[in-house]
Coordinates of C-alpha atoms (C1' of nucleotides) in Angstrom, one line a residue:
Chain A
M1 CA 21.1 57.5 -44.4
S2 CA 21.9 61.5 -44.5
A3 CA 22.5 63.3 -47.2
D4 CA 26.0 63.5 -47.5
E5 CA 26.3 59.4 -47.9
T6 CA 26.4 57.1 -50.2
S7 CA 24.3 54.1 -49.9
E8 CA 27.5 52.2 -48.3
G9 CA 27.7 54.5 -45.7
E10 CA 30.7 56.4 -46.9
K11 CA 30.8 60.3 -46.7
K12 CA 30.5 62.3 -49.9
L13 CA 33.2 65.1 -50.6
D14 CA 32.5 68.2 -50.5
V15 CA 34.3 70.8 -52.7
I16 CA 36.9 71.4 -50.5
R17 CA 37.7 67.6 -49.2
Q18 CA 37.5 66.7 -52.6
V19 CA 40.6 68.7 -53.2
V20 CA 42.7 67.0 -50.1
A21 CA 41.5 63.7 -51.1
D22 CA 43.1 64.2 -54.7
D23 CA 46.2 65.5 -53.2
V24 CA 46.4 62.5 -50.8
A25 CA 45.7 60.5 -53.4
A26 CA 48.6 61.8 -55.9
G27 CA 50.6 61.5 -53.1
K28 CA 51.3 65.1 -52.5
H29 CA 53.3 66.2 -49.7
D30 CA 53.9 62.7 -49.2
G31 CA 50.5 62.6 -48.7
R32 CA 50.6 64.5 -45.6
V33 CA 47.6 66.9 -44.3
Q34 CA 48.4 69.8 -42.6
T35 CA 45.2 72.4 -41.6
R36 CA 44.9 75.1 -39.2
F37 CA 41.9 77.4 -37.7
P38 CA 43.2 81.0 -38.0
P39 CA 41.3 83.3 -35.8
E40 CA 42.3 87.1 -35.0
P41 CA 41.8 87.3 -31.5
N42 CA 39.6 90.3 -31.7
G43 CA 36.1 88.8 -30.4
Y44 CA 34.6 85.7 -29.8
L45 CA 33.7 82.6 -31.2
H46 CA 30.3 82.5 -33.7
I47 CA 28.4 79.5 -35.2
G48 CA 30.1 80.7 -38.6
H49 CA 33.6 80.1 -36.9
A50 CA 32.0 76.6 -36.0
K51 CA 31.6 75.6 -39.4
S52 CA 35.5 76.0 -40.3
I53 CA 36.8 74.5 -37.0
C54 CA 34.6 71.7 -38.0
L55 CA 36.0 71.8 -41.6
N56 CA 39.7 72.1 -40.4
F57 CA 39.9 69.9 -37.8
G58 CA 37.4 67.8 -39.3
I59 CA 39.4 67.0 -42.4
A60 CA 42.7 66.7 -40.2
E61 CA 40.9 63.9 -38.4
E62 CA 39.6 62.4 -41.7
F63 CA 42.7 62.1 -43.3
G64 CA 44.8 61.5 -40.9
G65 CA 46.4 65.1 -40.7
R66 CA 47.0 67.7 -37.9
C67 CA 45.5 70.9 -37.4
N68 CA 46.9 74.1 -35.3
L69 CA 45.1 76.5 -33.7
R70 CA 46.8 79.8 -35.0
F71 CA 46.0 83.3 -33.8
D72 CA 46.5 86.1 -36.3
D73 CA 47.6 88.2 -34.3
T74 CA 48.8 91.1 -36.3
N75 CA 46.4 93.9 -35.2
P76 CA 47.7 94.9 -32.0
T77 CA 44.8 97.6 -31.1
K78 CA 42.0 95.1 -31.4
E79 CA 43.2 92.6 -30.3
D80 CA 43.3 91.4 -26.5
V81 CA 44.1 88.5 -24.3
E82 CA 40.4 88.0 -23.2
Y83 CA 39.4 87.1 -26.8
V84 CA 42.9 84.2 -27.1
D85 CA 41.3 82.4 -23.8
S86 CA 38.0 82.5 -24.9
I87 CA 38.5 81.4 -28.1
Q88 CA 40.7 78.2 -26.9
E89 CA 38.0 77.6 -24.7
D90 CA 35.2 77.7 -27.5
V91 CA 37.5 75.3 -29.7
R92 CA 38.1 72.9 -26.8
W93 CA 34.2 72.9 -25.9
L94 CA 33.4 72.1 -29.2
G95 CA 35.7 68.7 -28.4
F96 CA 38.7 69.3 -30.8
E97 CA 41.8 69.6 -29.7
W98 CA 44.4 71.3 -31.6
D99 CA 48.1 69.8 -32.6
E100 CA 49.6 72.7 -32.3
L101 CA 49.2 76.3 -30.8
H102 CA 50.9 79.2 -32.7
F103 CA 50.9 82.5 -32.9
A104 CA 51.5 84.7 -35.4
S105 CA 53.3 87.1 -33.5
D106 CA 55.6 84.3 -33.0
Y107 CA 56.9 84.6 -36.3
F108 CA 57.5 88.0 -36.2
E109 CA 61.3 88.2 -36.4
Q110 CA 61.5 85.4 -38.8
L111 CA 58.7 88.1 -41.0
Y112 CA 61.0 90.7 -40.6
E113 CA 63.7 88.9 -42.1
W114 CA 61.8 87.7 -44.9
A115 CA 60.7 91.7 -45.5
C116 CA 64.2 92.3 -46.0
Q117 CA 64.9 89.2 -48.4
L118 CA 62.3 90.8 -50.4
I119 CA 64.2 94.1 -49.7
R120 CA 67.0 93.0 -51.3
Q121 CA 65.8 90.9 -54.2
G122 CA 64.0 94.5 -55.1
D123 CA 60.4 93.0 -54.4
A124 CA 60.0 95.6 -51.9
Y125 CA 60.1 99.4 -51.0
V126 CA 59.7 101.6 -48.5
D127 CA 57.2 104.2 -49.8
S128 CA 57.4 107.4 -47.5
Q129 CA 53.8 109.4 -49.3
S130 CA 50.7 110.0 -46.8
P131 CA 48.2 106.8 -46.9
E132 CA 46.3 109.6 -48.7
E133 CA 48.5 110.2 -51.3
I134 CA 48.8 106.4 -51.7
R135 CA 45.0 105.7 -51.9
A136 CA 44.9 107.9 -55.2
Q137 CA 47.6 106.4 -56.7
R138 CA 46.1 102.9 -56.6
G139 CA 43.8 103.6 -59.1
T140 CA 40.3 102.0 -60.2
S141 CA 39.2 98.3 -61.4
S142 CA 38.9 100.1 -64.7
Q143 CA 41.9 102.5 -64.4
P144 CA 45.5 101.6 -63.6
G145 CA 47.4 103.0 -60.5
T146 CA 50.6 105.1 -60.7
N147 CA 53.7 104.5 -59.6
S148 CA 54.9 105.6 -56.1
P149 CA 57.9 108.5 -56.5
D150 CA 59.6 106.1 -53.8
R151 CA 59.0 102.9 -56.3
E152 CA 62.7 102.8 -57.1
R153 CA 64.8 103.7 -54.0
S154 CA 68.2 101.6 -53.8
V155 CA 68.0 98.2 -52.0
E156 CA 70.4 100.0 -49.2
E157 CA 68.1 103.2 -48.4
N158 CA 65.1 100.7 -48.4
L159 CA 67.2 98.3 -46.2
D160 CA 68.4 101.4 -43.9
L161 CA 64.6 102.7 -43.6
F162 CA 63.2 99.5 -42.9
A163 CA 65.7 99.2 -39.9
K164 CA 64.6 102.3 -38.8
M165 CA 61.1 101.9 -39.3
R166 CA 61.4 98.7 -36.8
A167 CA 63.6 101.1 -34.5
G168 CA 61.2 103.2 -33.6
E169 CA 62.4 106.3 -35.5
F170 CA 59.0 107.2 -37.2
A171 CA 55.9 108.1 -35.9
D172 CA 52.6 106.1 -37.5
G173 CA 51.7 106.5 -40.8
E174 CA 55.4 108.2 -41.5
H175 CA 56.5 105.4 -43.9
L176 CA 55.0 101.7 -44.9
L177 CA 57.0 99.2 -46.4
R178 CA 55.4 97.7 -49.7
A179 CA 55.9 95.0 -52.4
K180 CA 56.2 95.7 -55.5
I181 CA 54.4 94.2 -57.8
D182 CA 52.6 95.5 -60.8
M183 CA 50.7 99.3 -59.9
A184 CA 48.4 98.4 -63.6
S185 CA 47.6 94.9 -62.5
K186 CA 44.1 93.7 -62.9
H187 CA 43.9 92.4 -59.5
L188 CA 43.6 95.2 -57.5
I189 CA 45.6 93.5 -54.7
L190 CA 48.5 93.2 -56.5
R191 CA 49.3 96.9 -57.0
D192 CA 52.1 97.4 -54.4
P193 CA 50.2 96.2 -51.4
P194 CA 51.2 97.3 -48.2
M195 CA 53.4 94.3 -46.0
Y196 CA 54.4 96.5 -42.6
R197 CA 52.6 99.5 -41.1
I198 CA 54.2 101.3 -38.4
R199 CA 52.1 100.9 -35.2
H200 CA 53.3 102.1 -31.8
A201 CA 51.1 100.2 -30.0
E202 CA 51.1 97.3 -27.0
H203 CA 50.7 94.6 -28.7
H204 CA 49.4 91.6 -25.9
R205 CA 52.0 89.3 -26.7
T206 CA 55.0 91.2 -27.7
G207 CA 54.4 93.9 -25.7
S208 CA 56.3 97.1 -27.2
D209 CA 58.8 94.6 -28.4
W210 CA 57.4 95.8 -32.1
C211 CA 56.5 99.1 -33.6
I212 CA 55.6 97.8 -37.1
Y213 CA 53.6 94.7 -37.5
P214 CA 52.9 92.7 -40.5
M215 CA 49.8 93.3 -42.4
Y216 CA 47.6 90.3 -43.2
D217 CA 48.7 89.3 -46.5
F218 CA 52.5 89.2 -45.4
A219 CA 51.5 87.2 -42.3
H220 CA 48.8 84.6 -43.0
G221 CA 50.7 82.7 -45.7
Q222 CA 53.7 83.0 -44.6
S223 CA 52.4 81.6 -40.8
D224 CA 50.6 79.0 -42.9
S225 CA 54.1 78.1 -44.8
L226 CA 56.3 78.0 -41.4
E227 CA 53.9 75.5 -40.4
E228 CA 54.1 73.7 -43.7
V229 CA 49.8 73.7 -43.7
T230 CA 49.0 72.0 -47.0
H231 CA 45.7 73.2 -47.3
S232 CA 45.0 76.5 -45.9
I233 CA 41.5 76.8 -45.7
C234 CA 39.3 80.3 -45.2
T235 CA 36.1 82.0 -46.5
L236 CA 35.6 83.8 -50.3
E237 CA 36.2 86.9 -49.3
F238 CA 40.0 86.0 -49.8
E239 CA 39.4 84.6 -52.7
T240 CA 41.0 87.3 -54.3
H241 CA 43.9 87.5 -52.3
K242 CA 45.0 84.5 -53.5
P243 CA 47.6 85.7 -56.2
L244 CA 49.0 87.7 -53.9
Y245 CA 49.5 84.8 -51.6
D246 CA 51.4 82.5 -54.1
W247 CA 53.4 85.3 -55.2
F248 CA 54.9 86.2 -51.3
I249 CA 55.4 82.2 -51.0
E250 CA 57.1 82.0 -54.5
K251 CA 59.4 85.7 -54.2
L252 CA 60.4 83.6 -51.0
G253 CA 60.3 80.5 -51.9
I254 CA 59.6 78.8 -49.1
F255 CA 57.1 76.1 -48.6
P256 CA 54.2 76.1 -50.8
S257 CA 51.0 76.4 -48.7
K258 CA 47.7 76.9 -51.2
Q259 CA 44.3 78.4 -50.3
Y260 CA 41.2 77.1 -50.6
E261 CA 37.8 78.8 -50.1
F262 CA 34.3 77.7 -48.8
A263 CA 31.5 79.7 -48.7
R264 CA 31.0 81.4 -44.5
L265 CA 27.8 80.9 -42.7
S266 CA 24.7 83.4 -43.1
L267 CA 21.9 82.5 -40.7
T268 CA 18.9 83.8 -40.7
Y269 CA 17.4 86.7 -38.4
T270 CA 21.2 87.3 -36.7
V271 CA 24.2 89.0 -37.4
M272 CA 27.2 87.1 -37.6
S273 CA 29.9 89.9 -38.2
K274 CA 32.4 90.7 -35.5
R275 CA 31.8 94.3 -36.0
K276 CA 28.4 94.0 -35.0
L277 CA 28.3 91.7 -32.6
L278 CA 30.9 94.1 -31.0
E279 CA 28.5 96.9 -31.3
L280 CA 25.9 95.1 -29.8
V281 CA 28.2 94.2 -26.5
E282 CA 29.6 97.7 -26.4
G283 CA 25.6 99.4 -26.9
G284 CA 24.7 97.2 -24.2
Q285 CA 21.8 96.2 -26.8
V286 CA 22.7 92.6 -25.3
D287 CA 23.7 91.5 -21.6
G288 CA 27.6 90.7 -23.2
W289 CA 29.6 88.2 -25.4
D290 CA 27.5 85.1 -23.8
D291 CA 24.3 86.6 -23.9
P292 CA 22.0 83.4 -24.8
R293 CA 20.4 85.5 -27.9
M294 CA 24.1 85.8 -29.3
P295 CA 25.2 83.5 -32.3
T296 CA 28.7 83.4 -30.4
L297 CA 29.7 79.7 -29.3
C298 CA 29.3 81.0 -25.8
G299 CA 25.9 82.7 -26.0
L300 CA 24.5 79.6 -27.6
R301 CA 26.2 77.2 -24.6
R302 CA 24.3 79.5 -22.0
R303 CA 21.3 79.3 -24.3
G304 CA 21.7 75.4 -23.9
Y305 CA 22.9 74.7 -27.1
T306 CA 25.4 71.7 -27.3
R307 CA 28.3 70.6 -28.8
E308 CA 26.7 67.8 -30.4
A309 CA 23.8 69.8 -32.2
I310 CA 26.4 72.4 -33.4
R311 CA 28.3 69.7 -34.9
A312 CA 25.3 68.1 -36.6
F313 CA 24.1 71.4 -38.0
C314 CA 27.6 71.8 -39.7
D315 CA 27.1 68.5 -40.8
D316 CA 24.4 69.4 -42.2
I317 CA 24.8 72.5 -43.6
G318 CA 27.7 70.9 -45.9
I319 CA 30.5 72.9 -47.7
T320 CA 30.2 74.7 -50.8
R321 CA 31.3 77.7 -52.6
Y322 CA 27.7 79.0 -52.7
N323 CA 26.9 82.1 -50.6
G324 CA 23.6 81.3 -49.4
M325 CA 21.5 82.0 -46.3
T326 CA 20.7 79.1 -43.8
D327 CA 17.6 79.5 -42.1
M328 CA 17.9 79.7 -38.5
V329 CA 15.2 76.5 -37.8
V330 CA 18.0 74.0 -39.5
L331 CA 20.3 75.1 -36.2
E332 CA 17.2 74.6 -34.0
N333 CA 16.3 71.4 -35.5
A334 CA 19.8 69.8 -34.8
L335 CA 19.1 71.0 -31.1
R336 CA 15.8 69.5 -30.9
G337 CA 17.4 66.5 -32.7
D338 CA 20.2 66.1 -29.9
L339 CA 18.2 67.1 -26.7
N340 CA 15.3 64.7 -27.3
K341 CA 17.5 61.8 -27.1
R342 CA 19.0 63.0 -24.2
A343 CA 16.9 65.8 -22.3
E344 CA 15.2 64.3 -19.7
R345 CA 11.4 65.4 -19.2
R346 CA 10.0 67.7 -16.5
M347 CA 7.0 69.9 -15.4
G348 CA 7.0 73.4 -15.3
V349 CA 4.2 76.1 -15.8
L350 CA 5.8 79.1 -17.2
R351 CA 2.5 81.8 -16.6
P352 CA 0.1 80.2 -13.9
L353 CA -3.5 80.1 -13.8
K354 CA -4.8 78.3 -10.3
V355 CA -6.8 75.2 -10.7
V356 CA -8.3 74.2 -7.3
I357 CA -9.8 70.3 -7.4
T358 CA -12.8 71.3 -5.6
N359 CA -13.5 67.2 -4.6
Y360 CA -9.9 66.7 -3.3
P361 CA -9.9 66.3 0.2
E362 CA -8.2 69.5 2.0
G363 CA -4.9 69.5 3.5
E364 CA -4.1 66.3 1.8
S365 CA -1.3 65.4 -1.0
E366 CA 0.1 62.1 -2.5
E367 CA 2.8 61.3 -5.3
L368 CA 2.6 60.0 -8.7
E369 CA 5.0 58.3 -10.7
A370 CA 6.2 60.4 -13.8
V371 CA 8.5 58.9 -16.5
N372 CA 11.9 60.8 -17.0
S373 CA 12.4 60.3 -20.4
P374 CA 10.2 58.5 -23.4
E375 CA 13.5 58.1 -25.4
D376 CA 15.6 56.1 -22.8
E377 CA 14.1 54.0 -20.5
S378 CA 17.1 53.9 -18.2
A379 CA 16.4 57.5 -17.3
G380 CA 14.0 55.9 -14.8
T381 CA 11.1 57.9 -13.2
R382 CA 10.5 60.4 -10.2
M383 CA 7.9 61.2 -8.0
V384 CA 5.7 64.7 -8.5
P385 CA 3.1 66.1 -5.9
F386 CA 0.0 66.5 -6.7
G387 CA -2.4 68.4 -4.5
R388 CA -5.4 70.3 -4.2
E389 CA -4.5 73.6 -5.3
L390 CA -2.5 73.1 -8.5
F391 CA -1.0 75.5 -11.3
I392 CA -1.7 74.8 -15.2
E393 CA -0.8 77.4 -18.1
Q394 CA -2.7 80.2 -18.4
E395 CA -3.0 79.3 -22.8
D396 CA -3.5 75.8 -22.1
F397 CA -7.2 77.2 -21.0
M398 CA -9.9 79.2 -22.9
E399 CA -13.4 80.4 -21.8
D400 CA -15.1 80.1 -25.0
A401 CA -12.8 77.4 -26.7
P402 CA -13.0 76.4 -30.6
K403 CA -13.7 72.9 -31.5
K404 CA -10.1 72.2 -32.2
F405 CA -8.8 73.4 -29.1
F406 CA -8.4 70.4 -27.1
R407 CA -7.0 71.5 -23.7
L408 CA -9.7 72.7 -20.4
A409 CA -12.6 75.3 -21.0
P410 CA -15.9 75.3 -19.0
G411 CA -17.3 71.7 -19.0
R412 CA -14.2 70.1 -20.7
E413 CA -12.5 66.9 -19.3
V414 CA -8.4 66.8 -20.1
R415 CA -5.6 64.7 -18.4
L416 CA -2.9 66.4 -15.8
R417 CA 0.2 64.4 -16.9
Y418 CA 0.4 61.4 -15.1
A419 CA -1.9 62.4 -12.7
Y420 CA -6.1 62.4 -13.3
F421 CA -8.7 63.5 -15.6
I422 CA -10.0 66.7 -14.4
T423 CA -13.1 68.5 -15.5
C424 CA -13.5 72.3 -15.0
T425 CA -16.8 73.4 -13.2
D426 CA -16.3 76.9 -13.0
V427 CA -14.1 80.1 -13.7
I428 CA -13.3 82.7 -11.3
K429 CA -12.6 86.4 -12.8
N430 CA -11.5 89.6 -11.1
D431 CA -13.3 92.8 -12.0
A432 CA -11.8 93.4 -14.5
G433 CA -13.0 90.4 -16.2
E434 CA -9.9 88.2 -16.2
V435 CA -10.0 84.8 -15.3
V436 CA -7.9 84.3 -12.3
E437 CA -9.0 81.0 -11.1
L438 CA -10.5 77.8 -11.8
L439 CA -12.5 75.1 -10.0
A440 CA -12.8 71.4 -11.4
T441 CA -13.3 68.4 -10.3
Y442 CA -10.9 65.0 -10.4
D443 CA -12.1 61.3 -11.1
P444 CA -10.3 59.4 -8.8
A445 CA -10.7 56.3 -11.2
T446 CA -8.4 57.6 -13.1
K447 CA -5.3 58.0 -11.3
G448 CA -1.8 57.6 -13.2
G449 CA -3.7 59.1 -15.9
D450 CA -5.6 56.1 -18.1
A451 CA -9.4 56.1 -17.5
P452 CA -10.8 52.2 -16.4
D453 CA -13.7 52.4 -18.4
G454 CA -11.6 53.3 -21.5
R455 CA -12.8 57.2 -22.1
K456 CA -10.5 59.1 -23.7
V457 CA -9.7 62.8 -23.4
K458 CA -8.2 65.0 -26.5
G459 CA -5.4 66.8 -24.3
T460 CA -3.3 66.4 -21.7
L461 CA -1.7 69.2 -19.7
H462 CA 1.2 69.6 -17.7
W463 CA 0.6 71.0 -13.8
V464 CA 2.8 71.6 -10.8
S465 CA 1.0 71.6 -7.5
A466 CA 1.1 75.0 -5.6
E467 CA 2.0 73.6 -2.7
H468 CA 5.1 72.0 -3.6
A469 CA 6.1 74.0 -6.6
I470 CA 9.3 75.7 -6.6
N471 CA 9.5 79.9 -8.1
A472 CA 11.8 80.3 -10.6
E473 CA 12.2 82.7 -13.3
V474 CA 12.3 81.7 -16.8
R475 CA 13.5 83.9 -20.0
L476 CA 12.3 83.2 -23.3
Y477 CA 14.0 84.2 -26.4
D478 CA 13.6 85.2 -30.1
H479 CA 15.3 86.0 -33.1
L480 CA 17.9 88.9 -32.4
C481 CA 16.8 91.0 -35.9
K482 CA 13.4 91.6 -36.6
V483 CA 14.6 90.9 -40.5
E484 CA 15.6 87.8 -42.2
D485 CA 18.8 89.1 -43.9
L486 CA 20.7 91.9 -42.4
S487 CA 22.8 92.0 -45.1
K488 CA 19.8 93.4 -47.7
I489 CA 19.9 96.5 -45.3
P490 CA 21.1 99.3 -47.2
D491 CA 24.3 101.0 -45.4
D492 CA 22.9 104.6 -45.2
E493 CA 20.2 103.0 -42.6
D494 CA 21.2 102.1 -38.9
W495 CA 21.2 98.4 -38.7
K496 CA 20.6 98.5 -35.2
S497 CA 16.9 99.6 -35.9
H498 CA 16.1 96.3 -36.7
L499 CA 17.0 94.6 -33.9
N500 CA 13.9 92.8 -32.4
E501 CA 12.9 94.8 -29.2
N502 CA 10.7 91.7 -28.1
S503 CA 14.5 89.3 -28.4
L504 CA 14.1 88.6 -24.6
E505 CA 10.7 88.1 -22.4
T506 CA 11.4 87.5 -18.4
L507 CA 9.2 85.7 -16.7
T508 CA 9.5 86.2 -12.8
D509 CA 6.6 84.1 -11.6
C510 CA 7.1 80.3 -12.7
R511 CA 6.4 77.4 -11.0
L512 CA 8.2 74.2 -11.2
E513 CA 7.6 71.0 -9.9
P514 CA 10.2 70.2 -7.0
S515 CA 12.5 67.9 -8.5
L516 CA 13.9 70.7 -10.4
A517 CA 15.1 72.5 -7.6
D518 CA 18.7 71.2 -7.5
F519 CA 19.3 71.2 -11.1
D520 CA 22.7 71.3 -13.2
A521 CA 23.6 74.1 -14.7
G522 CA 24.4 72.1 -18.3
T523 CA 22.0 69.8 -18.2
P524 CA 19.6 70.1 -20.5
V525 CA 15.8 69.4 -19.5
Q526 CA 12.4 69.5 -21.3
F527 CA 9.8 71.1 -20.0
E528 CA 6.8 69.0 -21.7
R529 CA 5.3 70.7 -24.0
L530 CA 6.7 74.1 -24.2
G531 CA 10.8 73.2 -25.2
Y532 CA 13.9 72.5 -23.7
F533 CA 15.5 74.8 -20.9
T534 CA 18.8 75.0 -19.0
L535 CA 19.7 76.3 -15.7
D536 CA 21.8 79.8 -16.3
A537 CA 24.0 79.4 -14.0
N538 CA 25.3 83.0 -14.3
A539 CA 22.0 84.2 -13.6
T540 CA 20.8 81.8 -11.0
T541 CA 20.6 82.8 -7.1
A542 CA 20.8 80.7 -3.8
E543 CA 17.1 82.1 -3.5
K544 CA 15.6 81.7 -7.1
P545 CA 16.8 79.1 -9.8
V546 CA 17.0 80.8 -13.3
F547 CA 15.9 79.0 -16.7
N548 CA 16.7 79.8 -20.5
R549 CA 14.5 78.6 -22.5
S550 CA 17.3 77.0 -25.7
V551 CA 14.2 76.4 -27.7
T552 CA 10.5 75.4 -28.3
L553 CA 9.1 72.0 -29.4
R554 CA 7.7 71.8 -32.7
D555 CA 4.2 73.3 -32.1
A556 CA 1.6 72.2 -34.3
W557 CA -1.2 74.0 -32.4
A558 CA 0.5 77.2 -32.6
K559 CA 0.9 77.0 -36.4
M560 CA -2.6 75.9 -36.2
Q561 CA -3.5 79.3 -34.8
K562 CA -1.4 81.2 -37.1
R563 CA -3.4 80.5 -40.0
Chain B
rU1 C1' 32.4 100.0 -68.0
rG2 C1' 37.7 95.7 -64.3
rC3 C1' 39.1 91.6 -62.0
rC4 C1' 37.5 86.8 -59.0
rU5 C1' 33.6 83.7 -58.3
rG6 C1' 28.9 81.7 -58.1
rG7 C1' 23.4 80.0 -60.0
rU8 C1' 20.0 72.5 -58.9
rG9 C1' 12.0 72.6 -55.2
rG10 C1' 10.8 77.6 -50.2
rU11 C1' 15.9 76.9 -47.8
rG12 C1' 20.7 73.7 -47.8
rU13 C1' 22.9 70.3 -50.6
rA14 C1' 23.9 65.7 -54.1
rA15 C1' 24.3 63.6 -59.1
rU16 C1' 29.7 58.0 -60.0
rU17 C1' 32.6 63.6 -63.8
rG18 C1' 28.3 63.5 -70.4
rG19 C1' 23.6 58.5 -68.6
rU20 C1' 16.8 57.3 -64.4
rA21 C1' 17.8 65.0 -60.8
rG22 C1' 18.3 62.2 -55.0
rC23 C1' 18.8 63.6 -49.4
rA24 C1' 17.4 66.4 -45.1
rC25 C1' 15.0 70.6 -43.4
rG26 C1' 10.1 73.2 -44.6
rC27 C1' 5.1 72.6 -45.8
rA28 C1' 0.5 69.5 -46.4
rU29 C1' -1.9 64.9 -45.4
rG30 C1' -2.3 60.2 -42.4
rA31 C1' -1.3 56.5 -38.6
rC32 C1' 0.0 56.5 -33.7
rU33 C1' 0.2 58.7 -28.8
rC34 C1' -0.5 60.2 -21.2
rU35 C1' 3.9 66.0 -24.7
rG36 C1' -0.6 69.3 -30.5
rA37 C1' 6.2 66.8 -29.1
rA38 C1' 8.6 62.3 -31.0
rU39 C1' 8.2 58.3 -34.2
rC40 C1' 5.8 56.3 -39.0
rA41 C1' 4.0 56.4 -43.6
rU42 C1' 2.2 59.6 -48.1
rG43 C1' 2.6 63.8 -50.6
rU44 C1' 4.8 68.4 -52.0
rA45 C1' 8.0 71.5 -55.6
rG46 C1' 13.6 72.1 -58.9
rU47 C1' 18.4 72.2 -62.8
rC48 C1' 18.3 81.1 -64.1
rG49 C1' 17.5 82.0 -70.0
rG50 C1' 18.5 81.3 -74.7
rG51 C1' 21.2 78.7 -78.5
rG52 C1' 24.8 75.0 -79.7
rU53 C1' 27.8 69.8 -79.5
rU54 C1' 26.0 64.5 -78.7
rC55 C1' 21.7 58.7 -79.7
rA56 C1' 22.0 61.3 -74.3
rA57 C1' 23.6 68.0 -71.0
rG58 C1' 22.8 70.2 -64.1
rU59 C1' 27.5 68.4 -66.6
rC60 C1' 31.1 70.3 -72.5
rC61 C1' 30.7 75.2 -76.1
rC62 C1' 28.6 80.1 -76.9
rU63 C1' 25.5 84.2 -74.8
rG64 C1' 22.6 86.6 -72.0
rC65 C1' 20.5 87.0 -67.3
rC66 C1' 21.0 87.5 -61.5
rG67 C1' 24.2 87.1 -57.5
rG68 C1' 28.5 87.3 -54.0
rG69 C1' 33.4 89.3 -53.3
rC70 C1' 37.6 93.0 -54.3
rA71 C1' 39.9 99.6 -54.6
rA72 C1' 41.5 99.6 -45.2
rC73 C1' 48.6 101.4 -43.1
rC74 C1' 41.6 95.4 -41.2
rA75 C1' 41.7 90.4 -40.7

RNA sequence: UGCCUGGUGGUGUAAUUGGUAGCACGCAUGACUCUGAAUCAUGUAGUCGGGGUUCAAGUCCCUGCCGGGCAACCA
């Protein structure tokens, strides 16, 4: 039973779903539920958007409603088709399909007419002051603003000016259409907020059709209303916009969409703001939006995250109005949970250490049977080649091993998984005193991994046959940032100085069992004892496969060592 | 010093709307184990403070404290 279920298995309702359920029960909008996911196409979607996607599409599903995908494309200077394409791909990848696809830019004509309506009603006016003058008149949180000298322009003059703004007769910034509300309002947002600005810029969809563009506040709620969105769900920082959201809808007399807010996702050790992510991409600190260290959906996908894991994670963290910080391990555990059930097991050695089995006949080899998944018998078994020369993991050997070290050490016996028990007899070092090779003997009677005499070993190691192994590159990842909470970094400090310079470790001399040679990108695999991996289709070449480690396995030994 | 909003174990959350503070993750211990994984069992720790109403307060009232957001011609 999960935390958000009752003993009857019924879903507990979060703050937003509770409102929806109440509205449906009360017969509001005849019980109709319409939501929307409204990204601005100015960047790639990240795990925080996944939370919103799961919420909006999830609610529609659960309440028999509909959910649209709408691009909030009202700022042409920041937006691009590259982003609208990737956003659609990512939403679909998560497993959701929108009922209708819309663009705020499709509403530009309607929005323009509505702006004219407000002018005619005396609820909007053209301000011809400079941005600086307007800012100076806004007042502060404790002091009221002052009225613009243009505030009492006649309807005719406003209409004329606004038409000329549209017609392109003015330069950027020369005029501004503002809502006429109250310069003394306690809600700063209501101090005659801007509705339309002049921007002679090429829009990725409308081209040069427009040189005036509506502001968020005069586009978002109106778009919601046009789509008859019943529940307009957004994050908490839009809370202060709600009075304005309602004001426009009321003045226009259009469909009464309502806004509800929830807390955005913050994850430890990473960045979530599109601005900062863009900075990393442009600054070359990462390989692109889909760098496996990025919290973007494409990055997580390339890292090996599954949609199931991401959706389970979103389910897990819940929806509240509390701005918390979610530990990255919650995300990682969601992945482990999903992959443990589905990923087949293979053996691969990341940092090879050669072992020669001195009593194994030279020039010979054999095949041993290994199970593909302990969690799923139907996954069957495969044959793994074994020979006289093997590779094991460097960290699985210790010359002066403490008692708690269950792995290989001089004189100690361990099991090679699915193969034989071996005992280390000699250690070969180079001039620098580093261990470069191990000599060992094997017990033929333990073939398959069990001793007929019932003798036990504490450790079981993964291994590959030197002769048969394939070479591979493996990339290991760590947190993007060294600090847990990036928002705690003072503004005068460069947040990028807190980036983890060791977030990527590339291992170029890894040896994998031969069955990994033609592995599908997108199919998760567990390298036993090391973690879950996925083939990186972008980086893999004909000569050399490249695997990304998605996440490590839980590691009690590593924890013990830390103490 | 304005407005909006929030505060439940370390973290994320739940509490039938006033009635036994529960779940998950983490952590610890143990069982099992051919992955120091998985699984299972046990344990760990919490209602921001102070008043008040009440038979009964995480929940209602007052007050204090702390946090987040808002003063872009961004979204």
